[in-house]
Amino acid sequence: MKIGILRIGPVDHKVLESLRENIKTVFPRTGCDILPDTLPLARDALNRQRGQYRSDILLATISIYAGKMRGIDRVLGVTEVDIFVPGLNFVFGQAECPGKAAVISLYRLRPEFYGETSDFKLLMDRCLKEAIHELGHTIGLGHCNNPFCVMYFSNSILDTDRKKSVFCDKCQLRVLNFLEAEIDNEQI
Ligand SMILES: [Zn+2]
Ligand SMILES: [Zn+2]
């Protein structure tokens, strides 16, 4: 599986570099690259009253982009802005389940958002968890009821900090089955 990381608006390059390295440690036999493009933040995704962007609209633009990409199986959009879906105050990310496109926001992963001092390692821990979670959705995984599994739904940053950046045994088996089936398909 080839994963492309795509900027949605300007994004800290150090975060993307670190994310690229970390994703490869969780997904076996997977390539991960930072794509050269930057998608602009869609104007119609901005809700001025809330000061937030609609993640479903951003996801739709990523999905169109992903559909045109050759040789990339999944596109993970990363944005610095705060995102939401109607009915929820905010989301850490969103993904097609299954599909090619996913998006995560760094906005509420930064310790500064909670009044704490900046901490790159903590930011990257959180960032990896949310990225793996959304990529898990793109290969068809739903939410897991194990609070330590990366596929556990994060209602708040406490849930994100509690869970690990890896899949529980049950979810890991599904990931491996998926990756194996994909390799078989490539060989046919
Ligand atoms: Zn989820
Ligand atoms: Zn699980």
GROMACS .gro file of C-alpha atoms and ligand atoms in nm:
model
  190
    1MET     CA    1   0.000   0.000   0.000
    2LYS     CA    2   0.129   0.348  -0.089
    3ILE     CA    3   0.023   0.638   0.129
    4GLY     CA    4   0.059   1.001   0.025
    5ILE     CA    5   0.056   1.282   0.281
    6LEU     CA    6  -0.108   1.596   0.141
    7ARG     CA    7  -0.101   1.947   0.287
    8ILE     CA    8  -0.442   2.111   0.315
    9GLY     CA    9  -0.339   2.474   0.347
   10PRO     CA   10   0.006   2.555   0.491
   11VAL     CA   11   0.134   2.289   0.735
   12ASP     CA   12   0.449   2.267   0.952
   13HIS     CA   13   0.693   2.061   0.743
   14LYS     CA   14   0.866   1.913   1.049
   15VAL     CA   15   0.536   1.752   1.150
   16LEU     CA   16   0.487   1.599   0.804
   17GLU     CA   17   0.843   1.458   0.795
   18SER     CA   18   0.802   1.298   1.135
   19LEU     CA   19   0.456   1.164   1.047
   20ARG     CA   20   0.592   1.005   0.728
   21GLU     CA   21   0.859   0.816   0.923
   22ASN     CA   22   0.620   0.709   1.199
   23ILE     CA   23   0.341   0.581   0.971
   24LYS     CA   24   0.583   0.335   0.811
   25THR     CA   25   0.657   0.179   1.151
   26VAL     CA   26   0.289   0.099   1.213
   27PHE     CA   27   0.176  -0.018   0.868
   28PRO     CA   28   0.397  -0.304   0.752
   29ARG     CA   29   0.499  -0.324   0.386
   30THR     CA   30   0.373   0.026   0.326
   31GLY     CA   31   0.533   0.318   0.148
   32CYS     CA   32   0.467   0.671   0.267
   33ASP     CA   33   0.563   0.993   0.092
   34ILE     CA   34   0.489   1.362   0.134
   35LEU     CA   35   0.311   1.472  -0.183
   36PRO     CA   36   0.451   1.784  -0.352
   37ASP     CA   37   0.109   1.953  -0.380
   38THR     CA   38  -0.085   2.168  -0.134
   39LEU     CA   39  -0.463   2.174  -0.161
   40PRO     CA   40  -0.604   2.517  -0.078
   41LEU     CA   41  -0.851   2.535   0.211
   42ALA     CA   42  -1.184   2.528   0.026
   43ARG     CA   43  -1.361   2.861   0.086
   44ASP     CA   44  -1.701   2.696   0.106
   45ALA     CA   45  -1.574   2.475   0.389
   46LEU     CA   46  -1.522   2.774   0.620
   47ASN     CA   47  -1.789   2.853   0.876
   48ARG     CA   48  -1.706   3.210   0.975
   49GLN     CA   49  -1.925   3.213   1.288
   50ARG     CA   50  -1.755   2.905   1.428
   51GLY     CA   51  -1.408   2.986   1.293
   52GLN     CA   52  -1.388   2.624   1.179
   53TYR     CA   53  -1.381   2.433   0.851
   54ARG     CA   54  -1.622   2.154   0.751
   55SER     CA   55  -1.414   1.837   0.741
   56ASP     CA   56  -1.663   1.659   0.514
   57ILE     CA   57  -1.612   1.928   0.249
   58LEU     CA   58  -1.231   1.912   0.284
   59LEU     CA   59  -1.255   1.531   0.263
   60ALA     CA   60  -1.456   1.556  -0.060
   61THR     CA   61  -1.183   1.770  -0.221
   62ILE     CA   62  -0.916   1.522  -0.104
   63SER     CA   63  -1.123   1.238  -0.246
   64ILE     CA   64  -1.136   1.404  -0.590
   65TYR     CA   65  -0.759   1.462  -0.575
   66ALA     CA   66  -0.698   1.101  -0.464
   67GLY     CA   67  -0.911   0.970  -0.751
   68LYS     CA   68  -0.676   1.135  -1.000
   69MET     CA   69  -0.353   1.018  -0.835
   70ARG     CA   70  -0.181   0.723  -0.998
   71GLY     CA   71   0.036   0.493  -0.786
   72ILE     CA   72  -0.099   0.628  -0.455
   73ASP     CA   73  -0.353   0.409  -0.272
   74ARG     CA   74  -0.442   0.642   0.015
   75VAL     CA   75  -0.422   1.018   0.053
   76LEU     CA   76  -0.396   1.152   0.408
   77GLY     CA   77  -0.473   1.522   0.416
   78VAL     CA   78  -0.317   1.716   0.705
   79THR     CA   79  -0.437   2.061   0.804
   80GLU     CA   80  -0.355   2.313   1.076
   81VAL     CA   81  -0.709   2.454   1.092
   82ASP     CA   82  -0.987   2.349   1.331
   83ILE     CA   83  -1.239   2.115   1.165
   84PHE     CA   84  -1.593   1.997   1.241
   85VAL     CA   85  -1.886   1.808   1.097
   86PRO     CA   86  -2.242   1.930   1.149
   87GLY     CA   87  -2.372   1.782   1.475
   88LEU     CA   88  -2.030   1.774   1.644
   89ASN     CA   89  -1.834   2.057   1.808
   90PHE     CA   90  -1.515   1.941   1.640
   91VAL     CA   91  -1.342   1.634   1.499
   92PHE     CA   92  -0.976   1.531   1.511
   93GLY     CA   93  -1.015   1.378   1.167
   94GLN     CA   94  -1.245   1.208   0.919
   95ALA     CA   95  -1.210   0.940   0.653
   96GLU     CA   96  -1.390   0.745   0.386
   97CYS     CA   97  -1.472   0.400   0.524
   98PRO     CA   98  -1.357   0.232   0.313
   99GLY     CA   99  -1.203   0.465   0.056
  100LYS     CA  100  -0.887   0.646  -0.052
  101ALA     CA  101  -0.918   0.974   0.135
  102ALA     CA  102  -0.867   1.084   0.496
  103VAL     CA  103  -0.802   1.410   0.677
  104ILE     CA  104  -0.661   1.500   1.019
  105SER     CA  105  -0.631   1.837   1.193
  106LEU     CA  106  -0.333   1.936   1.408
  107TYR     CA  107  -0.532   2.217   1.571
  108ARG     CA  108  -0.655   2.028   1.880
  109LEU     CA  109  -0.354   1.797   1.897
  110ARG     CA  110  -0.118   2.079   1.993
  111PRO     CA  111  -0.069   2.103   2.371
  112GLU     CA  112  -0.091   2.484   2.333
  113PHE     CA  113  -0.462   2.447   2.251
  114TYR     CA  114  -0.514   2.321   2.609
  115GLY     CA  115  -0.302   2.600   2.760
  116GLU     CA  116   0.002   2.376   2.797
  117THR     CA  117   0.356   2.438   2.677
  118SER     CA  118   0.448   2.330   2.328
  119ASP     CA  119   0.575   1.969   2.315
  120PHE     CA  120   0.675   1.830   1.976
  121LYS     CA  121   0.698   1.469   2.092
  122LEU     CA  122   0.349   1.478   2.245
  123LEU     CA  123   0.214   1.646   1.931
  124MET     CA  124   0.367   1.374   1.714
  125ASP     CA  125   0.233   1.094   1.938
  126ARG     CA  126  -0.117   1.235   1.901
  127CYS     CA  127  -0.071   1.306   1.532
  128LEU     CA  128   0.036   0.946   1.460
  129LYS     CA  129  -0.261   0.804   1.653
  130GLU     CA  130  -0.512   1.015   1.462
  131ALA     CA  131  -0.341   0.943   1.128
  132ILE     CA  132  -0.338   0.566   1.186
  133HIS     CA  133  -0.699   0.581   1.309
  134GLU     CA  134  -0.819   0.754   0.991
  135LEU     CA  135  -0.608   0.532   0.765
  136GLY     CA  136  -0.764   0.234   0.947
  137HIS     CA  137  -1.107   0.363   0.844
  138THR     CA  138  -0.992   0.386   0.479
  139ILE     CA  139  -0.924   0.012   0.480
  140GLY     CA  140  -1.271  -0.053   0.619
  141LEU     CA  141  -1.208  -0.076   0.994
  142GLY     CA  142  -1.483   0.058   1.222
  143HIS     CA  143  -1.444   0.181   1.579
  144CYS     CA  144  -1.306  -0.064   1.834
  145ASN     CA  145  -1.435  -0.085   2.192
  146ASN     CA  146  -1.087  -0.144   2.335
  147PRO     CA  147  -0.988   0.200   2.479
  148PHE     CA  148  -0.618   0.126   2.415
  149CYS     CA  149  -0.666   0.036   2.047
  150VAL     CA  150  -0.588   0.306   1.791
  151MET     CA  151  -0.935   0.246   1.639
  152TYR     CA  152  -1.107   0.360   1.962
  153PHE     CA  153  -1.317   0.673   1.900
  154SER     CA  154  -1.162   0.983   2.058
  155ASN     CA  155  -1.425   1.204   2.212
  156SER     CA  156  -1.158   1.423   2.370
  157ILE     CA  157  -0.780   1.452   2.380
  158LEU     CA  158  -0.784   1.232   2.694
  159ASP     CA  159  -0.907   0.940   2.480
  160THR     CA  160  -0.631   1.010   2.227
  161ASP     CA  161  -0.366   1.022   2.500
  162ARG     CA  162  -0.492   0.698   2.656
  163LYS     CA  163  -0.496   0.492   2.339
  164LYS     CA  164  -0.186   0.354   2.170
  165SER     CA  165  -0.073   0.429   1.817
  166VAL     CA  166  -0.110   0.062   1.719
  167PHE     CA  167  -0.401  -0.173   1.649
  168CYS     CA  168  -0.525  -0.423   1.911
  169ASP     CA  169  -0.479  -0.791   1.815
  170LYS     CA  170  -0.830  -0.814   1.671
  171CYS     CA  171  -0.791  -0.504   1.452
  172GLN     CA  172  -0.430  -0.593   1.360
  173LEU     CA  173  -0.553  -0.923   1.216
  174ARG     CA  174  -0.800  -0.737   0.997
  175VAL     CA  175  -0.525  -0.499   0.879
  176LEU     CA  176  -0.292  -0.787   0.792
  177ASN     CA  177  -0.572  -0.969   0.606
  178PHE     CA  178  -0.643  -0.653   0.412
  179LEU     CA  179  -0.279  -0.594   0.320
  180GLU     CA  180  -0.234  -0.957   0.217
  181ALA     CA  181  -0.546  -0.952  -0.002
  182GLU     CA  182  -0.416  -0.633  -0.162
  183ILE     CA  183  -0.078  -0.792  -0.240
  184ASP     CA  184  -0.259  -1.094  -0.392
  185ASN     CA  185  -0.459  -0.859  -0.613
  186GLU     CA  186  -0.143  -0.686  -0.730
  187GLN     CA  187   0.001  -1.020  -0.835
  188ILE     CA  188  -0.301  -1.123  -1.045
  189ZN      ZN  189  -1.306   0.709   1.377
  190ZN      ZN  190  -0.908  -0.270   1.803
   0.00000   0.00000   0.00000
